[in-house]
Amino acid sequence: MTVRERLADSLYGAGWSTVRRLPEPVAVRLGRTVADIAWKRRGAGVRRLEGNYARVRPGASPDQLAALSRAGMRSYLRYWMESFRLPAWSPERVRDGFDPQDVHHLTDGMAEGRGVILALPHLGNWDLAGAWVTTRLGIPFTTVAERLRPESLYDRFVAYREGLGMEVLPHSGGAAFGTLARRLRAGGLVCLVADRDLSASGVEVEFFGETARMPAGPALLAQQTGAALLPVTLWYDDSPVMRGRVHPPVGVPGDGTRRERTAVMTQALADAFATGIADHPEDWHMLQRLWLKDLDPARAPGTGERDAS
């Protein structure tokens, strides 16, 4: 384990062991303070967040983007403060901490016994939404977690999410896909964060007027199992309660190859995600490169044939 990995593991461990014991108003103030310090330092993550917001709000001035990135960092730290404290929340606090719209799309799909896939972007606090599903609705679900280094940090995240009532599979190889498909065929619920995929199997979509790549998994699972595919968007307001919306099902096209159907369905997910992000950009916690022009300089205007259309 490298020094950096040991430091990361120690910091997250301290967060889960210490922040959860703080009174909620103290945790809120701490999160805002840490967010403001990080924003003022303008590290790589903050600069990338601001660059991503520039895609969402292309007409924003530099001052407006700076204000938006500051709000974004405060939202991001709210996510972490809530996540550190979630294991200590009472069932009543979890049930009262999330107020989603149109949940009938989820409950109707589950009642039909066909299985349901919830696909979310990095908006709001998806862990809180998941805890609400297991606590308020009493519906267990399966999700996937990216393997982190060090392994002890990955184990912390798995134990944390399992403690909230989730079944967590490692994001490696094809084993996870097969397990997810079995859960769905049995009428279960699968939840996947699905707004960024840098693998060779990712699907290119138009996202805020430029090309990005998103995972094919949700669309492929829906096609193979007959499960309902539901986009979900989350956001914060000025209250302690997170808001959200379960969008109508993304249908499977009636014709085309599997690859073509997957592309159409993934674009529909991207469009639903974009509506939530456009309405609440400060709650989109995307501190990494996403658009292909940022990942591959040859995609930038005037730099090569691949940009021609």
CSV table of C-alpha atoms in Angstrom, one decimal:
chain,number,residue,atom,x,y,z
A,1,MET,CA,0.0,0.0,0.0
A,2,THR,CA,1.4,3.4,-1.0
A,3,VAL,CA,1.6,6.4,1.3
A,4,ARG,CA,-1.2,8.0,-0.7
A,5,GLU,CA,-3.4,4.9,-0.4
A,6,ARG,CA,-2.8,4.7,3.3
A,7,LEU,CA,-3.7,8.4,3.7
A,8,ALA,CA,-6.9,8.0,1.7
A,9,ASP,CA,-7.9,4.9,3.8
A,10,SER,CA,-7.2,6.8,7.0
A,11,LEU,CA,-9.2,9.9,6.0
A,12,TYR,CA,-12.2,7.9,5.0
A,13,GLY,CA,-12.0,5.8,8.1
A,14,ALA,CA,-11.9,9.0,10.2
A,15,GLY,CA,-14.9,10.4,8.4
A,16,TRP,CA,-17.0,7.3,9.0
A,17,SER,CA,-15.9,7.0,12.7
A,18,THR,CA,-15.9,10.7,13.7
A,19,VAL,CA,-18.3,12.7,11.5
A,20,ARG,CA,-21.2,10.3,12.2
A,21,ARG,CA,-21.0,11.2,15.9
A,22,LEU,CA,-21.2,15.0,15.3
A,23,PRO,CA,-24.5,16.8,15.9
A,24,GLU,CA,-26.1,17.4,12.5
A,25,PRO,CA,-25.7,21.2,12.5
A,26,VAL,CA,-22.0,20.8,13.3
A,27,ALA,CA,-21.6,18.3,10.5
A,28,VAL,CA,-23.3,20.7,8.1
A,29,ARG,CA,-21.0,23.6,9.0
A,30,LEU,CA,-18.0,21.4,8.8
A,31,GLY,CA,-18.9,20.2,5.3
A,32,ARG,CA,-19.5,23.8,4.1
A,33,THR,CA,-16.1,24.9,5.6
A,34,VAL,CA,-14.2,22.0,4.0
A,35,ALA,CA,-16.0,22.7,0.7
A,36,ASP,CA,-15.0,26.4,0.7
A,37,ILE,CA,-11.4,25.7,1.5
A,38,ALA,CA,-11.2,23.2,-1.3
A,39,TRP,CA,-12.9,25.6,-3.7
A,40,LYS,CA,-10.5,28.4,-2.8
A,41,ARG,CA,-7.5,26.2,-3.4
A,42,ARG,CA,-8.8,25.5,-7.0
A,43,GLY,CA,-7.3,22.0,-7.3
A,44,ALA,CA,-7.7,19.8,-10.3
A,45,GLY,CA,-11.1,18.5,-9.2
A,46,VAL,CA,-12.5,22.0,-8.7
A,47,ARG,CA,-11.2,23.1,-12.1
A,48,ARG,CA,-12.6,20.1,-13.8
A,49,LEU,CA,-16.0,20.6,-12.0
A,50,GLU,CA,-16.1,24.2,-13.3
A,51,GLY,CA,-15.1,23.1,-16.8
A,52,ASN,CA,-18.0,20.5,-16.8
A,53,TYR,CA,-20.4,23.2,-15.6
A,54,ALA,CA,-19.3,25.3,-18.5
A,55,ARG,CA,-20.8,22.6,-20.8
A,56,VAL,CA,-24.1,22.7,-18.9
A,57,ARG,CA,-24.3,26.5,-18.8
A,58,PRO,CA,-22.4,27.6,-22.0
A,59,GLY,CA,-23.5,31.2,-21.7
A,60,ALA,CA,-22.3,31.6,-18.1
A,61,SER,CA,-19.6,34.2,-17.3
A,62,PRO,CA,-16.4,33.3,-15.4
A,63,ASP,CA,-17.9,34.8,-12.3
A,64,GLN,CA,-21.1,32.8,-12.7
A,65,LEU,CA,-19.1,29.6,-13.2
A,66,ALA,CA,-17.0,30.3,-10.2
A,67,ALA,CA,-20.1,30.8,-8.1
A,68,LEU,CA,-21.6,27.6,-9.5
A,69,SER,CA,-18.5,25.6,-8.8
A,70,ARG,CA,-18.5,26.9,-5.2
A,71,ALA,CA,-22.1,25.8,-4.8
A,72,GLY,CA,-21.1,22.5,-6.4
A,73,MET,CA,-18.4,21.8,-3.9
A,74,ARG,CA,-20.8,22.6,-1.1
A,75,SER,CA,-23.3,20.1,-2.5
A,76,TYR,CA,-20.5,17.6,-2.9
A,77,LEU,CA,-19.4,17.9,0.7
A,78,ARG,CA,-23.0,17.7,1.8
A,79,TYR,CA,-23.1,14.3,0.0
A,80,TRP,CA,-20.0,13.2,2.0
A,81,MET,CA,-21.3,14.5,5.3
A,82,GLU,CA,-24.6,12.7,4.8
A,83,SER,CA,-22.9,9.5,3.7
A,84,PHE,CA,-20.6,9.5,6.7
A,85,ARG,CA,-23.6,9.9,9.0
A,86,LEU,CA,-26.1,7.7,7.2
A,87,PRO,CA,-25.2,4.5,9.1
A,88,ALA,CA,-26.1,6.3,12.4
A,89,TRP,CA,-29.4,7.7,11.1
A,90,SER,CA,-32.6,6.2,12.5
A,91,PRO,CA,-35.0,4.6,10.2
A,92,GLU,CA,-37.3,7.6,10.7
A,93,ARG,CA,-34.5,10.0,9.7
A,94,VAL,CA,-33.8,8.0,6.5
A,95,ARG,CA,-37.5,7.9,5.6
A,96,ASP,CA,-37.9,11.6,6.2
A,97,GLY,CA,-34.6,12.5,4.5
A,98,PHE,CA,-35.8,11.9,0.9
A,99,ASP,CA,-38.9,13.1,-1.0
A,100,PRO,CA,-39.1,11.7,-4.5
A,101,GLN,CA,-41.7,12.3,-7.2
A,102,ASP,CA,-43.4,9.7,-9.3
A,103,VAL,CA,-42.2,6.7,-7.3
A,104,HIS,CA,-45.2,4.8,-8.8
A,105,HIS,CA,-43.0,4.0,-11.8
A,106,LEU,CA,-40.8,2.0,-9.5
A,107,THR,CA,-43.5,0.4,-7.4
A,108,ASP,CA,-45.6,-0.5,-10.4
A,109,GLY,CA,-42.7,-2.1,-12.1
A,110,MET,CA,-41.9,-4.2,-9.0
A,111,ALA,CA,-45.6,-5.2,-8.6
A,112,GLU,CA,-45.5,-6.5,-12.2
A,113,GLY,CA,-42.7,-8.9,-11.2
A,114,ARG,CA,-40.6,-8.1,-14.2
A,115,GLY,CA,-37.6,-6.5,-12.4
A,116,VAL,CA,-36.6,-2.9,-12.4
A,117,ILE,CA,-33.4,-1.1,-13.2
A,118,LEU,CA,-32.9,2.4,-11.7
A,119,ALA,CA,-30.2,4.4,-13.6
A,120,LEU,CA,-28.8,7.5,-12.0
A,121,PRO,CA,-26.2,10.2,-12.7
A,122,HIS,CA,-23.8,11.5,-10.1
A,123,LEU,CA,-26.5,13.9,-8.8
A,124,GLY,CA,-27.3,14.5,-5.1
A,125,ASN,CA,-26.8,11.6,-2.7
A,126,TRP,CA,-27.5,8.2,-4.4
A,127,ASP,CA,-26.6,6.4,-1.2
A,128,LEU,CA,-29.4,8.2,0.7
A,129,ALA,CA,-31.8,7.4,-2.1
A,130,GLY,CA,-30.8,3.8,-1.9
A,131,ALA,CA,-31.2,3.7,1.9
A,132,TRP,CA,-34.7,5.3,1.5
A,133,VAL,CA,-35.7,2.5,-1.0
A,134,THR,CA,-34.6,-0.3,1.4
A,135,THR,CA,-36.1,1.5,4.5
A,136,ARG,CA,-39.2,3.3,3.3
A,137,LEU,CA,-40.3,0.9,0.5
A,138,GLY,CA,-38.7,-2.2,2.0
A,139,ILE,CA,-37.2,-3.2,-1.3
A,140,PRO,CA,-33.7,-4.7,-1.3
A,141,PHE,CA,-31.6,-4.1,-4.4
A,142,THR,CA,-28.3,-5.0,-6.0
A,143,THR,CA,-25.7,-2.5,-7.2
A,144,VAL,CA,-22.1,-2.4,-8.4
A,145,ALA,CA,-19.1,-0.7,-6.9
A,146,GLU,CA,-15.9,0.2,-8.7
A,147,ARG,CA,-12.9,-1.5,-7.1
A,148,LEU,CA,-10.8,1.1,-5.2
A,149,ARG,CA,-7.3,1.1,-4.1
A,150,PRO,CA,-6.3,0.3,-1.4
A,151,GLU,CA,-8.4,-2.8,-1.1
A,152,SER,CA,-9.2,-1.8,2.5
A,153,LEU,CA,-10.9,1.3,1.2
A,154,TYR,CA,-13.0,-0.7,-1.2
A,155,ASP,CA,-13.9,-3.0,1.7
A,156,ARG,CA,-15.0,0.1,3.7
A,157,PHE,CA,-17.4,1.2,0.9
A,158,VAL,CA,-18.8,-2.3,0.5
A,159,ALA,CA,-19.4,-2.7,4.2
A,160,TYR,CA,-21.0,0.8,4.3
A,161,ARG,CA,-23.4,0.1,1.5
A,162,GLU,CA,-24.2,-3.4,2.7
A,163,GLY,CA,-25.0,-1.9,6.1
A,164,LEU,CA,-27.6,0.3,4.3
A,165,GLY,CA,-29.3,-2.8,2.9
A,166,MET,CA,-27.7,-3.1,-0.5
A,167,GLU,CA,-26.1,-6.1,-2.2
A,168,VAL,CA,-22.8,-4.8,-3.6
A,169,LEU,CA,-21.0,-6.5,-6.5
A,170,PRO,CA,-17.5,-5.7,-7.7
A,171,HIS,CA,-17.3,-3.9,-11.1
A,172,SER,CA,-14.9,-6.4,-12.7
A,173,GLY,CA,-15.2,-8.8,-15.6
A,174,GLY,CA,-18.6,-10.2,-16.7
A,175,ALA,CA,-19.6,-11.9,-13.4
A,176,ALA,CA,-21.4,-8.8,-12.2
A,177,PHE,CA,-23.6,-8.5,-15.3
A,178,GLY,CA,-24.7,-12.1,-15.0
A,179,THR,CA,-25.6,-11.7,-11.4
A,180,LEU,CA,-27.5,-8.5,-12.1
A,181,ALA,CA,-29.4,-10.3,-14.9
A,182,ARG,CA,-30.4,-13.2,-12.5
A,183,ARG,CA,-31.6,-10.7,-9.9
A,184,LEU,CA,-33.8,-9.0,-12.5
A,185,ARG,CA,-35.2,-12.2,-14.0
A,186,ALA,CA,-36.3,-13.1,-10.4
A,187,GLY,CA,-38.2,-9.8,-10.3
A,188,GLY,CA,-35.6,-7.9,-8.2
A,189,LEU,CA,-34.3,-4.3,-8.3
A,190,VAL,CA,-31.0,-3.2,-9.6
A,191,CYS,CA,-29.6,0.4,-9.1
A,192,LEU,CA,-26.7,1.7,-11.2
A,193,VAL,CA,-24.8,5.0,-11.5
A,194,ALA,CA,-24.7,5.4,-15.2
A,195,ASP,CA,-23.5,8.8,-16.5
A,196,ARG,CA,-19.8,8.0,-17.1
A,197,ASP,CA,-18.0,5.1,-18.8
A,198,LEU,CA,-14.5,5.2,-20.1
A,199,SER,CA,-14.3,1.6,-21.2
A,200,ALA,CA,-14.2,0.3,-24.7
A,201,SER,CA,-17.8,-0.9,-24.4
A,202,GLY,CA,-19.2,2.5,-23.5
A,203,VAL,CA,-21.9,4.0,-25.8
A,204,GLU,CA,-21.4,7.4,-27.4
A,205,VAL,CA,-24.2,9.8,-26.6
A,206,GLU,CA,-24.9,13.5,-27.3
A,207,PHE,CA,-24.8,15.2,-23.9
A,208,PHE,CA,-25.2,19.0,-23.7
A,209,GLY,CA,-24.3,19.3,-27.4
A,210,GLU,CA,-21.1,17.3,-27.3
A,211,THR,CA,-20.2,13.6,-27.4
A,212,ALA,CA,-19.7,11.7,-24.1
A,213,ARG,CA,-19.6,8.0,-23.4
A,214,MET,CA,-22.0,6.2,-21.0
A,215,PRO,CA,-22.3,2.6,-20.0
A,216,ALA,CA,-24.2,0.1,-22.1
A,217,GLY,CA,-25.1,-2.1,-19.1
A,218,PRO,CA,-28.5,-0.6,-18.1
A,219,ALA,CA,-29.9,-0.8,-21.7
A,220,LEU,CA,-28.4,-4.3,-22.2
A,221,LEU,CA,-29.9,-5.6,-19.0
A,222,ALA,CA,-33.3,-4.3,-19.9
A,223,GLN,CA,-33.2,-5.9,-23.3
A,224,GLN,CA,-32.0,-9.3,-22.0
A,225,THR,CA,-34.3,-9.6,-19.0
A,226,GLY,CA,-37.4,-7.6,-19.8
A,227,ALA,CA,-36.9,-5.4,-16.8
A,228,ALA,CA,-38.2,-1.8,-16.7
A,229,LEU,CA,-35.4,0.8,-17.2
A,230,LEU,CA,-36.1,3.9,-15.1
A,231,PRO,CA,-33.9,7.1,-15.1
A,232,VAL,CA,-33.7,8.8,-11.7
A,233,THR,CA,-32.6,12.4,-11.0
A,234,LEU,CA,-31.8,13.8,-7.5
A,235,TRP,CA,-31.3,17.3,-6.2
A,236,TYR,CA,-31.0,19.4,-3.0
A,237,ASP,CA,-33.0,22.5,-2.0
A,238,ASP,CA,-32.6,24.7,1.0
A,239,SER,CA,-34.1,22.1,3.3
A,240,PRO,CA,-32.5,19.1,5.0
A,241,VAL,CA,-34.6,16.9,2.7
A,242,MET,CA,-33.2,15.7,-0.7
A,243,ARG,CA,-35.6,15.7,-3.6
A,244,GLY,CA,-35.8,13.4,-6.6
A,245,ARG,CA,-37.8,12.2,-9.5
A,246,VAL,CA,-38.3,8.7,-11.0
A,247,HIS,CA,-38.7,9.3,-14.8
A,248,PRO,CA,-41.0,7.2,-17.0
A,249,PRO,CA,-39.6,3.9,-18.4
A,250,VAL,CA,-37.2,3.9,-21.3
A,251,GLY,CA,-38.7,1.5,-23.8
A,252,VAL,CA,-36.8,-1.1,-25.9
A,253,PRO,CA,-37.0,-0.1,-29.6
A,254,GLY,CA,-39.1,-2.5,-31.7
A,255,ASP,CA,-36.4,-2.9,-34.5
A,256,GLY,CA,-32.7,-2.5,-35.1
A,257,THR,CA,-29.7,-4.6,-34.0
A,258,ARG,CA,-28.9,-5.0,-30.3
A,259,ARG,CA,-26.2,-2.4,-30.7
A,260,GLU,CA,-28.6,0.1,-32.3
A,261,ARG,CA,-31.3,-0.5,-29.7
A,262,THR,CA,-28.7,0.0,-26.9
A,263,ALA,CA,-27.6,3.2,-28.5
A,264,VAL,CA,-31.1,4.6,-28.6
A,265,MET,CA,-31.9,3.6,-25.0
A,266,THR,CA,-28.6,5.0,-23.7
A,267,GLN,CA,-29.3,8.3,-25.4
A,268,ALA,CA,-32.7,8.4,-23.8
A,269,LEU,CA,-31.0,7.9,-20.4
A,270,ALA,CA,-28.6,10.7,-21.2
A,271,ASP,CA,-31.4,13.0,-22.2
A,272,ALA,CA,-33.2,12.3,-18.9
A,273,PHE,CA,-30.0,12.9,-16.9
A,274,ALA,CA,-29.5,16.1,-18.8
A,275,THR,CA,-32.9,17.5,-17.7
A,276,GLY,CA,-32.0,17.0,-14.0
A,277,ILE,CA,-28.5,18.3,-14.4
A,278,ALA,CA,-29.6,21.4,-16.3
A,279,ASP,CA,-32.2,22.2,-13.5
A,280,HIS,CA,-29.7,21.6,-10.7
A,281,PRO,CA,-26.2,21.7,-12.0
A,282,GLU,CA,-24.6,22.5,-8.6
A,283,ASP,CA,-25.8,19.0,-7.5
A,284,TRP,CA,-24.0,17.2,-10.3
A,285,HIS,CA,-20.8,15.9,-8.6
A,286,MET,CA,-18.7,15.2,-11.8
A,287,LEU,CA,-15.1,16.1,-10.8
A,288,GLN,CA,-13.6,14.0,-13.6
A,289,ARG,CA,-13.3,14.3,-17.4
A,290,LEU,CA,-16.4,13.2,-19.2
A,291,TRP,CA,-16.7,14.6,-22.7
A,292,LEU,CA,-14.6,12.9,-25.4
A,293,LYS,CA,-13.0,16.2,-26.4
A,294,ASP,CA,-11.6,16.5,-22.9
A,295,LEU,CA,-10.4,12.9,-23.0
A,296,ASP,CA,-8.9,12.9,-26.5
A,297,PRO,CA,-7.4,16.1,-27.9
A,298,ALA,CA,-8.0,14.8,-31.5
A,299,ARG,CA,-11.7,15.2,-30.9
A,300,ALA,CA,-11.3,19.0,-30.4
A,301,PRO,CA,-12.4,21.2,-33.3
A,302,GLY,CA,-10.0,21.5,-36.2
A,303,THR,CA,-7.5,18.9,-35.0
A,304,GLY,CA,-8.4,15.9,-37.1
A,305,GLU,CA,-10.7,13.9,-39.3
A,306,ARG,CA,-12.7,12.4,-36.4
A,307,ASP,CA,-14.2,15.8,-35.7
A,308,ALA,CA,-15.7,16.1,-39.2
A,309,SER,CA,-19.4,15.4,-39.5
